[in-house]
């Protein structure tokens, strides 16, 4: 059944919207991790991924009468980098935004199927979308620093999340994790807008890390950066994958090949193929995948 995004969805425990839920709703959720249905193309068995941290099953997304995702099945394993590749207009960014309910902000958006994070249906009634976005952070194509100081950019999310104790420590640790501390430690009061584009993007990553997400979504995070800044962000992504599941949309096939552990090829709103990156690039099972990765299509 289609569900218009924008309402709150039923979860359990900390996923509930505590603004409308009672004290009894505040217990922890002990849901079983979901398993993924086998869908279009070839999808790696969940057991091979040691259990998904984030899972989409028979996911459909439409905006008004325009269907954008048509039955997507995808499992994201923990502590890994998943690249999503494919032609423009194939649904990659929509899928990314559906994972953390960013499409709730788009009038007329409708979602059916399921998106599960650690077993919790993120589109069930009374799950708080803000909590979803805290747990599943997002970094956009263009750096989006606030017109505030470096310190205020990182501390903003911490304060909004209600974590008021030891904000300074959270900011320092996030900047260190984003590989930016050594470059800005003496100028935390400096405007974030004065940083280079590469530094701004790492600042945005630090801002996401400061509120302790468990998954990071990145929509073409290096497309606006020069090669040196791109390399630094790629190195950062690889380092962060020791702790987080990271999903990266990219049009750069070389980047996907060198950066990711798993690759999903999308086209026309479907996952055509998903598996270990080396397999997808060197021995794909689907002719459409082979045509794309060898640049005969797209």
C-alpha atoms as an extended CHARMM CRD file, in Angstrom:
* protein
*
       298  EXT
         1         1  UNK       CA              0.0000000000        0.0000000000        0.0000000000  PROA      1               0.0000000000
         2         2  UNK       CA              1.2990000000        3.4270000000       -0.9010000000  PROA      2               0.0000000000
         3         3  UNK       CA              2.1450000000        5.6980000000        2.0010000000  PROA      3               0.0000000000
         4         4  UNK       CA              2.3740000000        9.4270000000        1.5240000000  PROA      4               0.0000000000
         5         5  UNK       CA              5.6090000000       10.5630000000        3.1070000000  PROA      5               0.0000000000
         6         6  UNK       CA              5.4340000000       13.2890000000        5.6680000000  PROA      6               0.0000000000
         7         7  UNK       CA              3.4060000000       11.4910000000        8.3340000000  PROA      7               0.0000000000
         8         8  UNK       CA              5.1330000000        9.8300000000       11.2580000000  PROA      8               0.0000000000
         9         9  UNK       CA              5.5910000000        6.0730000000       11.1580000000  PROA      9               0.0000000000
        10        10  UNK       CA              5.1720000000        3.2180000000       13.7770000000  PROA      10              0.0000000000
        11        11  UNK       CA              8.4170000000        2.0390000000       15.2060000000  PROA      11              0.0000000000
        12        12  UNK       CA              9.4420000000        1.0550000000       18.6720000000  PROA      12              0.0000000000
        13        13  UNK       CA             11.5060000000        2.4120000000       21.4910000000  PROA      13              0.0000000000
        14        14  UNK       CA             13.8780000000        5.1830000000       20.5950000000  PROA      14              0.0000000000
        15        15  UNK       CA             12.4940000000        5.3170000000       17.0440000000  PROA      15              0.0000000000
        16        16  UNK       CA              9.1680000000        6.6680000000       18.2390000000  PROA      16              0.0000000000
        17        17  UNK       CA              8.3590000000       10.3380000000       17.9710000000  PROA      17              0.0000000000
        18        18  UNK       CA              8.5240000000       11.2280000000       21.6710000000  PROA      18              0.0000000000
        19        19  UNK       CA              6.7140000000       14.4740000000       21.0170000000  PROA      19              0.0000000000
        20        20  UNK       CA              3.4750000000       12.4720000000       20.7050000000  PROA      20              0.0000000000
        21        21  UNK       CA              4.3420000000        9.1990000000       22.4340000000  PROA      21              0.0000000000
        22        22  UNK       CA              4.0010000000        8.4350000000       26.1250000000  PROA      22              0.0000000000
        23        23  UNK       CA              6.5990000000        7.2180000000       28.5820000000  PROA      23              0.0000000000
        24        24  UNK       CA              5.8090000000        3.5850000000       27.7500000000  PROA      24              0.0000000000
        25        25  UNK       CA              7.1200000000        4.1780000000       24.2250000000  PROA      25              0.0000000000
        26        26  UNK       CA             10.6460000000        4.8810000000       25.4040000000  PROA      26              0.0000000000
        27        27  UNK       CA             11.8230000000        1.2800000000       25.7700000000  PROA      27              0.0000000000
        28        28  UNK       CA             14.3890000000       -0.1850000000       23.3900000000  PROA      28              0.0000000000
        29        29  UNK       CA             13.3770000000       -2.0330000000       20.2490000000  PROA      29              0.0000000000
        30        30  UNK       CA             14.5090000000       -5.6500000000       19.9310000000  PROA      30              0.0000000000
        31        31  UNK       CA             13.4180000000       -6.3850000000       16.3880000000  PROA      31              0.0000000000
        32        32  UNK       CA             14.9190000000       -9.0920000000       14.2390000000  PROA      32              0.0000000000
        33        33  UNK       CA             16.9630000000       -7.8550000000       11.3100000000  PROA      33              0.0000000000
        34        34  UNK       CA             14.9870000000       -8.0450000000        8.1170000000  PROA      34              0.0000000000
        35        35  UNK       CA             15.9360000000      -10.3040000000        5.2670000000  PROA      35              0.0000000000
        36        36  UNK       CA             15.7350000000       -9.0450000000        1.7310000000  PROA      36              0.0000000000
        37        37  UNK       CA             13.5840000000      -10.4450000000       -1.0240000000  PROA      37              0.0000000000
        38        38  UNK       CA             15.3030000000      -11.4000000000       -4.2210000000  PROA      38              0.0000000000
        39        39  UNK       CA             14.3630000000       -8.8370000000       -6.8090000000  PROA      39              0.0000000000
        40        40  UNK       CA             15.3190000000       -7.7730000000      -10.2920000000  PROA      40              0.0000000000
        41        41  UNK       CA             18.7770000000       -8.5850000000      -11.5750000000  PROA      41              0.0000000000
        42        42  UNK       CA             21.2230000000      -10.4060000000       -9.3160000000  PROA      42              0.0000000000
        43        43  UNK       CA             21.2440000000       -9.4040000000       -5.6520000000  PROA      43              0.0000000000
        44        44  UNK       CA             23.8680000000      -10.8210000000       -3.3190000000  PROA      44              0.0000000000
        45        45  UNK       CA             22.4320000000      -13.1810000000       -0.7110000000  PROA      45              0.0000000000
        46        46  UNK       CA             22.1220000000      -11.3950000000        2.6670000000  PROA      46              0.0000000000
        47        47  UNK       CA             24.0760000000      -14.1760000000        4.3590000000  PROA      47              0.0000000000
        48        48  UNK       CA             27.0650000000      -13.3360000000        2.1840000000  PROA      48              0.0000000000
        49        49  UNK       CA             26.8810000000       -9.8080000000        3.5880000000  PROA      49              0.0000000000
        50        50  UNK       CA             26.7840000000      -11.0420000000        7.2240000000  PROA      50              0.0000000000
        51        51  UNK       CA             23.3760000000       -9.4250000000        7.6490000000  PROA      51              0.0000000000
        52        52  UNK       CA             22.3460000000       -5.9950000000        6.3440000000  PROA      52              0.0000000000
        53        53  UNK       CA             22.3780000000       -2.9160000000        8.5400000000  PROA      53              0.0000000000
        54        54  UNK       CA             20.0870000000       -1.1410000000        6.0650000000  PROA      54              0.0000000000
        55        55  UNK       CA             17.6830000000       -2.9060000000        3.7510000000  PROA      55              0.0000000000
        56        56  UNK       CA             15.1750000000       -1.9750000000        1.0540000000  PROA      56              0.0000000000
        57        57  UNK       CA             12.5990000000       -4.5250000000       -0.0560000000  PROA      57              0.0000000000
        58        58  UNK       CA             10.1850000000       -4.1240000000       -2.9910000000  PROA      58              0.0000000000
        59        59  UNK       CA             10.6540000000       -0.3710000000       -2.6420000000  PROA      59              0.0000000000
        60        60  UNK       CA              8.5600000000        1.8830000000       -4.8630000000  PROA      60              0.0000000000
        61        61  UNK       CA              8.7620000000        5.6790000000       -4.8490000000  PROA      61              0.0000000000
        62        62  UNK       CA              6.6520000000        8.0520000000       -6.9120000000  PROA      62              0.0000000000
        63        63  UNK       CA              6.3070000000       11.8080000000       -7.1010000000  PROA      63              0.0000000000
        64        64  UNK       CA              2.7600000000       12.5400000000       -8.1430000000  PROA      64              0.0000000000
        65        65  UNK       CA              2.1070000000       10.2680000000      -11.1150000000  PROA      65              0.0000000000
        66        66  UNK       CA              5.8030000000        9.8130000000      -11.9320000000  PROA      66              0.0000000000
        67        67  UNK       CA              7.2460000000        6.5070000000      -10.7250000000  PROA      67              0.0000000000
        68        68  UNK       CA             10.9610000000        6.8320000000       -9.9170000000  PROA      68              0.0000000000
        69        69  UNK       CA             11.7610000000        3.6020000000       -8.0480000000  PROA      69              0.0000000000
        70        70  UNK       CA              9.9800000000        0.4280000000       -9.1410000000  PROA      70              0.0000000000
        71        71  UNK       CA             10.5920000000       -2.5170000000       -6.8360000000  PROA      71              0.0000000000
        72        72  UNK       CA             14.1030000000       -1.9400000000       -5.4800000000  PROA      72              0.0000000000
        73        73  UNK       CA             15.7050000000       -4.6190000000       -3.2930000000  PROA      73              0.0000000000
        74        74  UNK       CA             19.0540000000       -3.7790000000       -1.7080000000  PROA      74              0.0000000000
        75        75  UNK       CA             20.9880000000       -4.8370000000        1.3910000000  PROA      75              0.0000000000
        76        76  UNK       CA             23.7230000000       -2.6280000000        2.8420000000  PROA      76              0.0000000000
        77        77  UNK       CA             26.2360000000       -4.5850000000        4.9470000000  PROA      77              0.0000000000
        78        78  UNK       CA             27.7570000000       -3.0520000000        8.0710000000  PROA      78              0.0000000000
        79        79  UNK       CA             31.2050000000       -1.4330000000        8.0130000000  PROA      79              0.0000000000
        80        80  UNK       CA             31.5090000000       -1.2860000000        4.2420000000  PROA      80              0.0000000000
        81        81  UNK       CA             31.2650000000        1.0990000000        1.3010000000  PROA      81              0.0000000000
        82        82  UNK       CA             28.4510000000        0.5050000000       -1.1830000000  PROA      82              0.0000000000
        83        83  UNK       CA             28.6520000000        2.4510000000       -4.4510000000  PROA      83              0.0000000000
        84        84  UNK       CA             25.5160000000        3.1020000000       -6.4900000000  PROA      84              0.0000000000
        85        85  UNK       CA             26.2420000000        3.7080000000      -10.1620000000  PROA      85              0.0000000000
        86        86  UNK       CA             24.0980000000        4.1240000000      -13.2480000000  PROA      86              0.0000000000
        87        87  UNK       CA             22.8340000000        6.6310000000      -15.8130000000  PROA      87              0.0000000000
        88        88  UNK       CA             21.4110000000        9.9870000000      -14.7820000000  PROA      88              0.0000000000
        89        89  UNK       CA             17.7240000000        9.7920000000      -13.9860000000  PROA      89              0.0000000000
        90        90  UNK       CA             17.9280000000        6.1520000000      -12.9420000000  PROA      90              0.0000000000
        91        91  UNK       CA             16.7900000000        6.7470000000       -9.3640000000  PROA      91              0.0000000000
        92        92  UNK       CA             20.1020000000        6.7300000000       -7.4830000000  PROA      92              0.0000000000
        93        93  UNK       CA             19.6090000000        9.9380000000       -5.5250000000  PROA      93              0.0000000000
        94        94  UNK       CA             15.9520000000        9.1490000000       -4.8710000000  PROA      94              0.0000000000
        95        95  UNK       CA             16.9830000000        5.8230000000       -3.3350000000  PROA      95              0.0000000000
        96        96  UNK       CA             19.5640000000        7.5480000000       -1.1700000000  PROA      96              0.0000000000
        97        97  UNK       CA             17.0330000000       10.1240000000        0.0330000000  PROA      97              0.0000000000
        98        98  UNK       CA             14.4690000000        7.4100000000        0.7260000000  PROA      98              0.0000000000
        99        99  UNK       CA             16.8940000000        5.6560000000        3.0730000000  PROA      99              0.0000000000
       100       100  UNK       CA             16.7270000000        8.5430000000        5.5440000000  PROA      100             0.0000000000
       101       101  UNK       CA             13.2990000000        9.9530000000        4.6930000000  PROA      101             0.0000000000
       102       102  UNK       CA             14.5400000000       13.1130000000        3.0090000000  PROA      102             0.0000000000
       103       103  UNK       CA             11.8070000000       12.6190000000        0.4090000000  PROA      103             0.0000000000
       104       104  UNK       CA              9.2770000000       13.3610000000        3.1460000000  PROA      104             0.0000000000
       105       105  UNK       CA             10.0820000000       16.9920000000        2.4100000000  PROA      105             0.0000000000
       106       106  UNK       CA              8.9670000000       16.6940000000       -1.2410000000  PROA      106             0.0000000000
       107       107  UNK       CA              5.2460000000       17.4070000000       -1.8520000000  PROA      107             0.0000000000
       108       108  UNK       CA              3.4440000000       14.5000000000       -3.4880000000  PROA      108             0.0000000000
       109       109  UNK       CA              6.0870000000       11.8850000000       -2.6590000000  PROA      109             0.0000000000
       110       110  UNK       CA              4.7010000000        8.3710000000       -2.1010000000  PROA      110             0.0000000000
       111       111  UNK       CA              6.5610000000        5.3250000000       -0.7890000000  PROA      111             0.0000000000
       112       112  UNK       CA              5.5630000000        1.6570000000       -0.7020000000  PROA      112             0.0000000000
       113       113  UNK       CA              7.5250000000       -1.4520000000        0.1910000000  PROA      113             0.0000000000
       114       114  UNK       CA              9.8710000000       -1.3400000000        3.1640000000  PROA      114             0.0000000000
       115       115  UNK       CA             13.0730000000        0.2940000000        4.3180000000  PROA      115             0.0000000000
       116       116  UNK       CA             14.5340000000       -1.3030000000        7.4380000000  PROA      116             0.0000000000
       117       117  UNK       CA             17.3840000000       -0.2060000000        9.6440000000  PROA      117             0.0000000000
       118       118  UNK       CA             18.5190000000       -2.8170000000       12.1560000000  PROA      118             0.0000000000
       119       119  UNK       CA             15.1290000000       -4.4690000000       11.8090000000  PROA      119             0.0000000000
       120       120  UNK       CA             13.0460000000       -1.3170000000       12.3320000000  PROA      120             0.0000000000
       121       121  UNK       CA             10.6700000000       -0.2880000000        9.5400000000  PROA      121             0.0000000000
       122       122  UNK       CA             11.5860000000        3.3500000000        9.0130000000  PROA      122             0.0000000000
       123       123  UNK       CA              8.2340000000        4.0800000000        7.3580000000  PROA      123             0.0000000000
       124       124  UNK       CA              6.0390000000        2.5190000000       10.0420000000  PROA      124             0.0000000000
       125       125  UNK       CA              3.7350000000        4.8540000000       12.0450000000  PROA      125             0.0000000000
       126       126  UNK       CA              5.2370000000        7.0600000000       14.7510000000  PROA      126             0.0000000000
       127       127  UNK       CA              8.9240000000        6.6920000000       13.9100000000  PROA      127             0.0000000000
       128       128  UNK       CA             10.3580000000       10.1990000000       14.1660000000  PROA      128             0.0000000000
       129       129  UNK       CA             11.8830000000       11.2660000000       10.8030000000  PROA      129             0.0000000000
       130       130  UNK       CA             14.3370000000       13.5360000000       12.6330000000  PROA      130             0.0000000000
       131       131  UNK       CA             15.6630000000       10.5490000000       14.5640000000  PROA      131             0.0000000000
       132       132  UNK       CA             15.9810000000        8.5950000000       11.3140000000  PROA      132             0.0000000000
       133       133  UNK       CA             18.0880000000       11.4010000000        9.8510000000  PROA      133             0.0000000000
       134       134  UNK       CA             20.2600000000       11.4880000000       12.9550000000  PROA      134             0.0000000000
       135       135  UNK       CA             20.9620000000        7.7690000000       12.7310000000  PROA      135             0.0000000000
       136       136  UNK       CA             21.3740000000        7.8370000000        8.9580000000  PROA      136             0.0000000000
       137       137  UNK       CA             23.3540000000       10.9550000000        8.0490000000  PROA      137             0.0000000000
       138       138  UNK       CA             23.6690000000       12.5000000000        4.6020000000  PROA      138             0.0000000000
       139       139  UNK       CA             26.3720000000       14.4490000000        2.7730000000  PROA      139             0.0000000000
       140       140  UNK       CA             25.3330000000       16.2520000000       -0.3900000000  PROA      140             0.0000000000
       141       141  UNK       CA             26.9210000000       16.8400000000       -3.7920000000  PROA      141             0.0000000000
       142       142  UNK       CA             27.7790000000       20.4620000000       -3.0740000000  PROA      142             0.0000000000
       143       143  UNK       CA             29.2770000000       21.2790000000        0.3380000000  PROA      143             0.0000000000
       144       144  UNK       CA             26.5760000000       22.8490000000        2.5100000000  PROA      144             0.0000000000
       145       145  UNK       CA             28.3320000000       24.6500000000        5.3750000000  PROA      145             0.0000000000
       146       146  UNK       CA             26.2580000000       27.0450000000        7.4340000000  PROA      146             0.0000000000
       147       147  UNK       CA             27.2920000000       30.7320000000        7.3430000000  PROA      147             0.0000000000
       148       148  UNK       CA             28.7150000000       30.3080000000       10.8180000000  PROA      148             0.0000000000
       149       149  UNK       CA             32.0820000000       29.5030000000       12.3540000000  PROA      149             0.0000000000
       150       150  UNK       CA             33.7830000000       26.1390000000       11.9050000000  PROA      150             0.0000000000
       151       151  UNK       CA             32.9880000000       25.3180000000       15.5350000000  PROA      151             0.0000000000
       152       152  UNK       CA             29.3270000000       26.3220000000       15.2470000000  PROA      152             0.0000000000
       153       153  UNK       CA             28.8920000000       24.2370000000       12.1010000000  PROA      153             0.0000000000
       154       154  UNK       CA             29.8870000000       21.0650000000       13.9160000000  PROA      154             0.0000000000
       155       155  UNK       CA             28.2910000000       21.8760000000       17.2700000000  PROA      155             0.0000000000
       156       156  UNK       CA             24.9430000000       22.7810000000       15.6870000000  PROA      156             0.0000000000
       157       157  UNK       CA             23.8270000000       19.1990000000       15.1810000000  PROA      157             0.0000000000
       158       158  UNK       CA             25.0340000000       18.1570000000       18.6170000000  PROA      158             0.0000000000
       159       159  UNK       CA             22.9230000000       20.8400000000       20.2860000000  PROA      159             0.0000000000
       160       160  UNK       CA             19.8690000000       20.1430000000       18.1230000000  PROA      160             0.0000000000
       161       161  UNK       CA             20.1270000000       16.4640000000       19.0970000000  PROA      161             0.0000000000
       162       162  UNK       CA             19.9330000000       17.5350000000       22.7260000000  PROA      162             0.0000000000
       163       163  UNK       CA             23.4760000000       16.5000000000       23.5800000000  PROA      163             0.0000000000
       164       164  UNK       CA             24.5570000000       19.5480000000       25.5520000000  PROA      164             0.0000000000
       165       165  UNK       CA             27.2280000000       17.9160000000       27.7020000000  PROA      165             0.0000000000
       166       166  UNK       CA             30.8130000000       18.2120000000       26.5260000000  PROA      166             0.0000000000
       167       167  UNK       CA             29.9860000000       19.7680000000       23.1660000000  PROA      167             0.0000000000
       168       168  UNK       CA             33.6070000000       20.8790000000       22.8030000000  PROA      168             0.0000000000
       169       169  UNK       CA             34.8090000000       17.2790000000       22.9880000000  PROA      169             0.0000000000
       170       170  UNK       CA             32.2310000000       16.1560000000       20.4150000000  PROA      170             0.0000000000
       171       171  UNK       CA             33.3500000000       18.8880000000       18.0090000000  PROA      171             0.0000000000
       172       172  UNK       CA             37.0420000000       18.0520000000       18.3640000000  PROA      172             0.0000000000
       173       173  UNK       CA             36.4720000000       14.3270000000       17.9050000000  PROA      173             0.0000000000
       174       174  UNK       CA             34.2830000000       14.8750000000       14.8410000000  PROA      174             0.0000000000
       175       175  UNK       CA             36.8600000000       17.1660000000       13.2250000000  PROA      175             0.0000000000
       176       176  UNK       CA             39.5800000000       14.6210000000       13.9240000000  PROA      176             0.0000000000
       177       177  UNK       CA             37.4840000000       11.8070000000       12.4740000000  PROA      177             0.0000000000
       178       178  UNK       CA             36.8820000000       13.8940000000        9.3480000000  PROA      178             0.0000000000
       179       179  UNK       CA             40.6050000000       14.5180000000        8.9420000000  PROA      179             0.0000000000
       180       180  UNK       CA             40.1660000000       18.2690000000        9.3590000000  PROA      180             0.0000000000
       181       181  UNK       CA             41.3430000000       18.9990000000       12.8990000000  PROA      181             0.0000000000
       182       182  UNK       CA             44.9890000000       19.6950000000       12.0550000000  PROA      182             0.0000000000
       183       183  UNK       CA             43.9050000000       22.2280000000        9.4210000000  PROA      183             0.0000000000
       184       184  UNK       CA             41.3970000000       24.1920000000       11.5140000000  PROA      184             0.0000000000
       185       185  UNK       CA             42.3600000000       23.6600000000       15.1620000000  PROA      185             0.0000000000
       186       186  UNK       CA             43.8180000000       27.1700000000       15.4080000000  PROA      186             0.0000000000
       187       187  UNK       CA             40.8960000000       28.8540000000       13.6570000000  PROA      187             0.0000000000
       188       188  UNK       CA             37.6730000000       27.3310000000       14.9670000000  PROA      188             0.0000000000
       189       189  UNK       CA             36.0600000000       30.7790000000       15.0600000000  PROA      189             0.0000000000
       190       190  UNK       CA             36.8060000000       31.2970000000       11.3610000000  PROA      190             0.0000000000
       191       191  UNK       CA             33.8290000000       31.3620000000        8.9990000000  PROA      191             0.0000000000
       192       192  UNK       CA             33.2420000000       27.9940000000        7.3890000000  PROA      192             0.0000000000
       193       193  UNK       CA             32.6160000000       29.8290000000        4.1240000000  PROA      193             0.0000000000
       194       194  UNK       CA             36.2950000000       30.8090000000        4.0520000000  PROA      194             0.0000000000
       195       195  UNK       CA             37.4190000000       27.1780000000        3.8170000000  PROA      195             0.0000000000
       196       196  UNK       CA             38.3030000000       25.5410000000        0.5080000000  PROA      196             0.0000000000
       197       197  UNK       CA             35.6150000000       23.3950000000       -1.1230000000  PROA      197             0.0000000000
       198       198  UNK       CA             37.4080000000       20.2280000000       -0.0560000000  PROA      198             0.0000000000
       199       199  UNK       CA             37.6380000000       21.4540000000        3.5190000000  PROA      199             0.0000000000
       200       200  UNK       CA             33.9760000000       22.4800000000        3.4420000000  PROA      200             0.0000000000
       201       201  UNK       CA             32.9730000000       18.9890000000        2.3600000000  PROA      201             0.0000000000
       202       202  UNK       CA             35.0110000000       17.3940000000        5.1370000000  PROA      202             0.0000000000
       203       203  UNK       CA             33.4390000000       19.8920000000        7.5450000000  PROA      203             0.0000000000
       204       204  UNK       CA             30.0050000000       18.7030000000        6.4270000000  PROA      204             0.0000000000
       205       205  UNK       CA             31.1320000000       15.1280000000        7.0500000000  PROA      205             0.0000000000
       206       206  UNK       CA             32.3440000000       16.1780000000       10.5160000000  PROA      206             0.0000000000
       207       207  UNK       CA             28.9570000000       17.7930000000       11.1630000000  PROA      207             0.0000000000
       208       208  UNK       CA             27.2750000000       14.4820000000       10.3640000000  PROA      208             0.0000000000
       209       209  UNK       CA             29.7090000000       12.4960000000       12.5060000000  PROA      209             0.0000000000
       210       210  UNK       CA             29.2180000000       14.7850000000       15.5120000000  PROA      210             0.0000000000
       211       211  UNK       CA             25.6970000000       13.4640000000       16.1110000000  PROA      211             0.0000000000
       212       212  UNK       CA             26.8820000000        9.8320000000       16.0640000000  PROA      212             0.0000000000
       213       213  UNK       CA             25.1300000000        8.3700000000       13.0110000000  PROA      213             0.0000000000
       214       214  UNK       CA             25.3380000000        4.6790000000       12.2210000000  PROA      214             0.0000000000
       215       215  UNK       CA             25.0910000000        4.9720000000        8.4340000000  PROA      215             0.0000000000
       216       216  UNK       CA             26.3980000000        7.7150000000        6.1300000000  PROA      216             0.0000000000
       217       217  UNK       CA             24.7810000000        8.4770000000        2.7780000000  PROA      217             0.0000000000
       218       218  UNK       CA             26.8610000000       10.4570000000        0.2840000000  PROA      218             0.0000000000
       219       219  UNK       CA             25.4330000000       11.8680000000       -2.9360000000  PROA      219             0.0000000000
       220       220  UNK       CA             28.3470000000       12.4340000000       -5.3330000000  PROA      220             0.0000000000
       221       221  UNK       CA             30.4470000000       13.8740000000       -2.4910000000  PROA      221             0.0000000000
       222       222  UNK       CA             33.4880000000       14.6920000000       -4.6410000000  PROA      222             0.0000000000
       223       223  UNK       CA             31.8970000000       15.8670000000       -7.8930000000  PROA      223             0.0000000000
       224       224  UNK       CA             32.5950000000       19.5410000000       -7.0780000000  PROA      224             0.0000000000
       225       225  UNK       CA             36.1420000000       18.9540000000       -5.8110000000  PROA      225             0.0000000000
       226       226  UNK       CA             39.5710000000       19.0500000000       -7.4190000000  PROA      226             0.0000000000
       227       227  UNK       CA             41.6310000000       15.8210000000       -7.6740000000  PROA      227             0.0000000000
       228       228  UNK       CA             43.6260000000       16.4630000000       -4.4830000000  PROA      228             0.0000000000
       229       229  UNK       CA             40.5240000000       17.2090000000       -2.4200000000  PROA      229             0.0000000000
       230       230  UNK       CA             38.8040000000       14.2110000000       -4.0100000000  PROA      230             0.0000000000
       231       231  UNK       CA             41.6250000000       11.9150000000       -2.9410000000  PROA      231             0.0000000000
       232       232  UNK       CA             41.4280000000       13.1830000000        0.6360000000  PROA      232             0.0000000000
       233       233  UNK       CA             37.6790000000       12.6040000000        0.8090000000  PROA      233             0.0000000000
       234       234  UNK       CA             38.0670000000        9.1290000000       -0.6840000000  PROA      234             0.0000000000
       235       235  UNK       CA             40.7380000000        8.2680000000        1.8830000000  PROA      235             0.0000000000
       236       236  UNK       CA             38.4290000000        9.5550000000        4.6010000000  PROA      236             0.0000000000
       237       237  UNK       CA             35.5500000000        7.3980000000        3.3490000000  PROA      237             0.0000000000
       238       238  UNK       CA             37.7390000000        4.2930000000        3.4240000000  PROA      238             0.0000000000
       239       239  UNK       CA             38.8500000000        5.1040000000        6.9760000000  PROA      239             0.0000000000
       240       240  UNK       CA             35.2990000000        5.7570000000        8.1550000000  PROA      240             0.0000000000
       241       241  UNK       CA             34.0910000000        2.4520000000        6.7000000000  PROA      241             0.0000000000
       242       242  UNK       CA             35.8940000000        0.6900000000        9.5520000000  PROA      242             0.0000000000
       243       243  UNK       CA             33.1290000000        2.0850000000       11.7850000000  PROA      243             0.0000000000
       244       244  UNK       CA             30.1810000000        2.9160000000        9.5420000000  PROA      244             0.0000000000
       245       245  UNK       CA             28.1880000000        1.5970000000        6.6280000000  PROA      245             0.0000000000
       246       246  UNK       CA             28.5870000000        4.1610000000        3.8430000000  PROA      246             0.0000000000
       247       247  UNK       CA             26.4700000000        4.3950000000        0.6870000000  PROA      247             0.0000000000
       248       248  UNK       CA             27.9380000000        6.5610000000       -2.0820000000  PROA      248             0.0000000000
       249       249  UNK       CA             26.2180000000        7.6360000000       -5.2880000000  PROA      249             0.0000000000
       250       250  UNK       CA             28.8060000000        8.3650000000       -7.9630000000  PROA      250             0.0000000000
       251       251  UNK       CA             28.9990000000        8.8490000000      -11.7300000000  PROA      251             0.0000000000
       252       252  UNK       CA             32.7450000000        8.2220000000      -11.5870000000  PROA      252             0.0000000000
       253       253  UNK       CA             33.2020000000        4.5300000000      -12.3780000000  PROA      253             0.0000000000
       254       254  UNK       CA             36.8890000000        4.6230000000      -11.4950000000  PROA      254             0.0000000000
       255       255  UNK       CA             35.9880000000        6.0410000000       -8.1030000000  PROA      255             0.0000000000
       256       256  UNK       CA             33.3890000000        3.3420000000       -7.5030000000  PROA      256             0.0000000000
       257       257  UNK       CA             35.8840000000        0.6470000000       -8.4770000000  PROA      257             0.0000000000
       258       258  UNK       CA             38.6780000000        1.8490000000       -6.1980000000  PROA      258             0.0000000000
       259       259  UNK       CA             36.5410000000        3.0260000000       -3.2780000000  PROA      259             0.0000000000
       260       260  UNK       CA             33.7420000000        0.5490000000       -2.6900000000  PROA      260             0.0000000000
       261       261  UNK       CA             33.3860000000       -2.9690000000       -1.3640000000  PROA      261             0.0000000000
       262       262  UNK       CA             30.0400000000       -3.5220000000       -3.1000000000  PROA      262             0.0000000000
       263       263  UNK       CA             28.4520000000       -1.9110000000       -6.1390000000  PROA      263             0.0000000000
       264       264  UNK       CA             24.8250000000       -1.5840000000       -7.1980000000  PROA      264             0.0000000000
       265       265  UNK       CA             24.0560000000       -0.7550000000      -10.8160000000  PROA      265             0.0000000000
       266       266  UNK       CA             20.7590000000        1.1150000000      -11.1930000000  PROA      266             0.0000000000
       267       267  UNK       CA             18.7900000000        2.0110000000      -14.2860000000  PROA      267             0.0000000000
       268       268  UNK       CA             15.1920000000        3.0780000000      -14.8710000000  PROA      268             0.0000000000
       269       269  UNK       CA             14.3090000000        2.8490000000      -11.1960000000  PROA      269             0.0000000000
       270       270  UNK       CA             15.5860000000       -0.7040000000      -10.6690000000  PROA      270             0.0000000000
       271       271  UNK       CA             18.6460000000       -2.3840000000       -9.2030000000  PROA      271             0.0000000000
       272       272  UNK       CA             19.9370000000       -4.2910000000      -12.2120000000  PROA      272             0.0000000000
       273       273  UNK       CA             22.8310000000       -5.9260000000      -10.3760000000  PROA      273             0.0000000000
       274       274  UNK       CA             24.3950000000       -5.8260000000       -6.9230000000  PROA      274             0.0000000000
       275       275  UNK       CA             27.4500000000       -7.6230000000       -5.6220000000  PROA      275             0.0000000000
       276       276  UNK       CA             31.1240000000       -7.3380000000       -4.7130000000  PROA      276             0.0000000000
       277       277  UNK       CA             32.6430000000       -4.4550000000       -6.6530000000  PROA      277             0.0000000000
       278       278  UNK       CA             35.3240000000       -6.5700000000       -8.3010000000  PROA      278             0.0000000000
       279       279  UNK       CA             32.6820000000       -8.9650000000       -9.6130000000  PROA      279             0.0000000000
       280       280  UNK       CA             30.3850000000       -6.2150000000      -10.8900000000  PROA      280             0.0000000000
       281       281  UNK       CA             33.2350000000       -4.5480000000      -12.7850000000  PROA      281             0.0000000000
       282       282  UNK       CA             35.1510000000       -7.5770000000      -14.0600000000  PROA      282             0.0000000000
       283       283  UNK       CA             32.5960000000      -10.3690000000      -14.3210000000  PROA      283             0.0000000000
       284       284  UNK       CA             29.0670000000       -8.9190000000      -14.2760000000  PROA      284             0.0000000000
       285       285  UNK       CA             26.1600000000      -11.2960000000      -14.6470000000  PROA      285             0.0000000000
       286       286  UNK       CA             23.8710000000       -8.8800000000      -16.4530000000  PROA      286             0.0000000000
       287       287  UNK       CA             24.4860000000       -7.7120000000      -20.0160000000  PROA      287             0.0000000000
       288       288  UNK       CA             23.1550000000       -4.2510000000      -19.1190000000  PROA      288             0.0000000000
       289       289  UNK       CA             25.7160000000       -3.9580000000      -16.3330000000  PROA      289             0.0000000000
       290       290  UNK       CA             28.5480000000       -4.9910000000      -18.6230000000  PROA      290             0.0000000000
       291       291  UNK       CA             27.4600000000       -2.4820000000      -21.2510000000  PROA      291             0.0000000000
       292       292  UNK       CA             27.4600000000        0.3030000000      -18.6690000000  PROA      292             0.0000000000
       293       293  UNK       CA             30.7500000000       -0.4510000000      -16.9110000000  PROA      293             0.0000000000
       294       294  UNK       CA             32.4950000000       -0.8450000000      -20.2720000000  PROA      294             0.0000000000
       295       295  UNK       CA             30.9100000000        2.4410000000      -21.4200000000  PROA      295             0.0000000000
       296       296  UNK       CA             28.7810000000        0.8940000000      -24.1420000000  PROA      296             0.0000000000
       297       297  UNK       CA             25.6350000000        2.2600000000      -22.5030000000  PROA      297             0.0000000000
       298       298  UNK       CA             24.5950000000        5.2280000000      -20.3740000000  PROA      298             0.0000000000
